[in-house]
Tab-separated table of C-alpha atoms in Angstrom:
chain	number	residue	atom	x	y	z
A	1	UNK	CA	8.648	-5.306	-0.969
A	2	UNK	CA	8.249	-4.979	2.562
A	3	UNK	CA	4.968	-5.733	4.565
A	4	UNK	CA	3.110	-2.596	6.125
A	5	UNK	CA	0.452	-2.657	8.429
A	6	UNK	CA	-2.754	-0.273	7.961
A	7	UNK	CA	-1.721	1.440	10.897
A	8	UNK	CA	1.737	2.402	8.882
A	9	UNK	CA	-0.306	3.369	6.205
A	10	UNK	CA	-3.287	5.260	7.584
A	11	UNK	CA	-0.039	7.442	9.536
A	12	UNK	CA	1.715	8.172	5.663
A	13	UNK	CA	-1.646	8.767	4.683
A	14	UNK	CA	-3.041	11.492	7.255
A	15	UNK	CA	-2.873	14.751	6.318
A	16	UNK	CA	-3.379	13.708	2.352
A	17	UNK	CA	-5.969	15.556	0.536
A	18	UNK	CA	-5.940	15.299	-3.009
A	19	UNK	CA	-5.709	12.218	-5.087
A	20	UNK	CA	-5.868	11.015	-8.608
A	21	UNK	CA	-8.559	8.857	-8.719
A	22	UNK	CA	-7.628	6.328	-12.067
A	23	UNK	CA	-11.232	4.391	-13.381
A	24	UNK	CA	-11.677	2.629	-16.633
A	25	UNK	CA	-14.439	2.534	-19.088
A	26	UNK	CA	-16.148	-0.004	-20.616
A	27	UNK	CA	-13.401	-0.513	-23.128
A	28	UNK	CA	-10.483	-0.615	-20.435
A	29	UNK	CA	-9.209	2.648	-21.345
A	30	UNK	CA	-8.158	4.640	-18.209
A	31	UNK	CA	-9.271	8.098	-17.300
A	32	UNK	CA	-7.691	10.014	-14.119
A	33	UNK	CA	-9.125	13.117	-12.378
A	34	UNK	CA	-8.121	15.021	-9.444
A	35	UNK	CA	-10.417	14.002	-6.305
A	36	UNK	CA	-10.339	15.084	-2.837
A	37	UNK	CA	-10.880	13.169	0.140
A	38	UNK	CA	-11.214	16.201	2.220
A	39	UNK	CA	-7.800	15.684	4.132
A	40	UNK	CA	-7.208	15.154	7.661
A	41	UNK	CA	-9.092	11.620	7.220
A	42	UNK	CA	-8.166	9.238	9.689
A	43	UNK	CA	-7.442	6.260	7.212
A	44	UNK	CA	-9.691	2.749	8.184
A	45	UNK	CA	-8.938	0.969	4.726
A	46	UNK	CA	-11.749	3.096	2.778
A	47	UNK	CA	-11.289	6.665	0.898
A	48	UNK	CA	-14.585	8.465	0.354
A	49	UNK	CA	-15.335	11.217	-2.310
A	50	UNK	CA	-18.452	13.365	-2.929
A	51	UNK	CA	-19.574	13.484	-6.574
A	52	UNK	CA	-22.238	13.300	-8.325
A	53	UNK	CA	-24.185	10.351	-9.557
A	54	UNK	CA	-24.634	11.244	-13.380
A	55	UNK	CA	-20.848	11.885	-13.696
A	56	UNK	CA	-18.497	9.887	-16.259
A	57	UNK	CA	-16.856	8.107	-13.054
A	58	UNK	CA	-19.937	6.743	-11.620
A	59	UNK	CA	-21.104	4.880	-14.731
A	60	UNK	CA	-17.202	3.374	-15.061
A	61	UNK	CA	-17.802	2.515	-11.568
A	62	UNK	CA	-20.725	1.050	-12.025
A	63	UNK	CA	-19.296	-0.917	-15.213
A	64	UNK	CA	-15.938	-1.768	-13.365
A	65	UNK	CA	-15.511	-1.576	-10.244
A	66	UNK	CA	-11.599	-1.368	-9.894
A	67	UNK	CA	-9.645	1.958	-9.067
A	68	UNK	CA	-6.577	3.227	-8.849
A	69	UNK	CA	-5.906	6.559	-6.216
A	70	UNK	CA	-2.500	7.833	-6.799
A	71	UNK	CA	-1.120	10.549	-3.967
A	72	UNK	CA	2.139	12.497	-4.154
A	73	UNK	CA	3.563	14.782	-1.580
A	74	UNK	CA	5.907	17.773	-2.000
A	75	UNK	CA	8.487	15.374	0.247
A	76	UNK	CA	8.341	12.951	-1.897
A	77	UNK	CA	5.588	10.371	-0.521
A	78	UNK	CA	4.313	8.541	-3.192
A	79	UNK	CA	0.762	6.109	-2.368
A	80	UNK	CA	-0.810	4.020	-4.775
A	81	UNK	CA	-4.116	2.691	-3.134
A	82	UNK	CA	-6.204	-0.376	-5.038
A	83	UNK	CA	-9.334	-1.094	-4.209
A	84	UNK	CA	-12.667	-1.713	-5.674
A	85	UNK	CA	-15.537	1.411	-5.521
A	86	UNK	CA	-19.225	1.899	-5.107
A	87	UNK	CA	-21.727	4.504	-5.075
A	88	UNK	CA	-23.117	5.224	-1.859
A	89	UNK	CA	-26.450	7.456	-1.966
A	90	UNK	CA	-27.782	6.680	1.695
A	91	UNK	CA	-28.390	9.738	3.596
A	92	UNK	CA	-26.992	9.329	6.572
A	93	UNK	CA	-23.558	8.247	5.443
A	94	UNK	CA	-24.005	11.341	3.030
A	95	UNK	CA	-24.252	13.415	6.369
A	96	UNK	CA	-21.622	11.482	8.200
A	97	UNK	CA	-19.196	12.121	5.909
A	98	UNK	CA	-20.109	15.419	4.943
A	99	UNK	CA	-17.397	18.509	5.844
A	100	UNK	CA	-17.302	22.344	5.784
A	101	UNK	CA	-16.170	23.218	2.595
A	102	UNK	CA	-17.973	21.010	0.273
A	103	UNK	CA	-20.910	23.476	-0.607
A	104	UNK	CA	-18.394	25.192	-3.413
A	105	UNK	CA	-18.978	21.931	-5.250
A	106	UNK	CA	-22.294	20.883	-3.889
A	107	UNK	CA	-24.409	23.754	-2.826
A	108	UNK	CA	-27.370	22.832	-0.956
A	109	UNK	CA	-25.467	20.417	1.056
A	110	UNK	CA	-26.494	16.525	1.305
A	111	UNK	CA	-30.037	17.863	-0.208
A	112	UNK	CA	-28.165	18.548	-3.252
A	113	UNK	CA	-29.556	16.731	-6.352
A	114	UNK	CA	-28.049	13.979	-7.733
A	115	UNK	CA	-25.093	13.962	-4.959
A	116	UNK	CA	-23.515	10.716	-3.742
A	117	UNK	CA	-20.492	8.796	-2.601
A	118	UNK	CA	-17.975	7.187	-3.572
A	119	UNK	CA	-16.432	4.115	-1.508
A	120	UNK	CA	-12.924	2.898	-2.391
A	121	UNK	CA	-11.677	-0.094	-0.031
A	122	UNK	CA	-8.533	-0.776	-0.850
A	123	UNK	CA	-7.412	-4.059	-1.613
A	124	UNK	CA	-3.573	-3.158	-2.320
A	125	UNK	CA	-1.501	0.331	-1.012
A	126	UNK	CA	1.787	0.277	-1.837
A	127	UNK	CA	4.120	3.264	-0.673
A	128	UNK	CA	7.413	4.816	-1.556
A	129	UNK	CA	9.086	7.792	0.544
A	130	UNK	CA	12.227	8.097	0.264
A	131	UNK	CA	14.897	5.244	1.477
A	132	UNK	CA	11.214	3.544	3.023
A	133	UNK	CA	9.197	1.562	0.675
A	134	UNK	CA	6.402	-0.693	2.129
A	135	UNK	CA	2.723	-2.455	0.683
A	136	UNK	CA	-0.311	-3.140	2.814
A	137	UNK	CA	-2.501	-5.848	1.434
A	138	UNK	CA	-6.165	-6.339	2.574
């Protein structure tokens, strides 16, 4: 497969919004979910998703560290993005990542209880669109 550079894939990977965010528990059994990284992201290497920290993806985080986001586009872009995840609780990142839109899920804001971060750095994106196929290895 052809090399890409981060810069090819932070352009494929611009106006993406929702993923499927692939974690395993403490058995290795997978377990997807829809997540959103709020779109219009300019892409550094790291995806970041609000949740909260007493949800069934933190503690497989916090057991194994390895996920999986999978993005598809109506044209037929296709990203799968490696990486390994933590949980970020620090404040300020909280508020320096934080967007208009997120109260539906997380109503008082960054004051919320129990909110927090998740950090995926990627390791390994691979992409297919189209005739184009490339991978981007960290």
């Amino acid at each position: 497969m052809k090399k890409a550079s981060l810069e090819t894939i932070a352009e494929k990977m611009k106006d993406l919004d929702f993923c499927m965010m692939i974690t395993k528990d403490e058995k290795q059994v997978p377990y997807s979910r829809p997540m959103s990284n709020n779109g219009k992201v300019e892409y550094d290497g790291d995806s970041w998703f609000f949740t909260y920290e007493d949800s069934n993806k933190v503690k497989q985080i916090k057991n194994d560290d390895t996920v999986s986001l999978i993005y598809q586009t109506d044209d037929m872009l296709f990203i799968d993005c490696c990486g390994k995840a933590e949980v970020i609780t620090d404040k300020e990142t909280l508020k320096d990542k934080w967007v208009d839109g997120l109260e539906q899920w997380f109503p008082e804001g960054t004051d919320t209880p129990g909110i927090c971060l998740l950090k995926v750095s990627a390791e390994r994106v691979t992409f297919w669109h189209k005739e184009e196929e490339g991978e981007y290895t960290a």
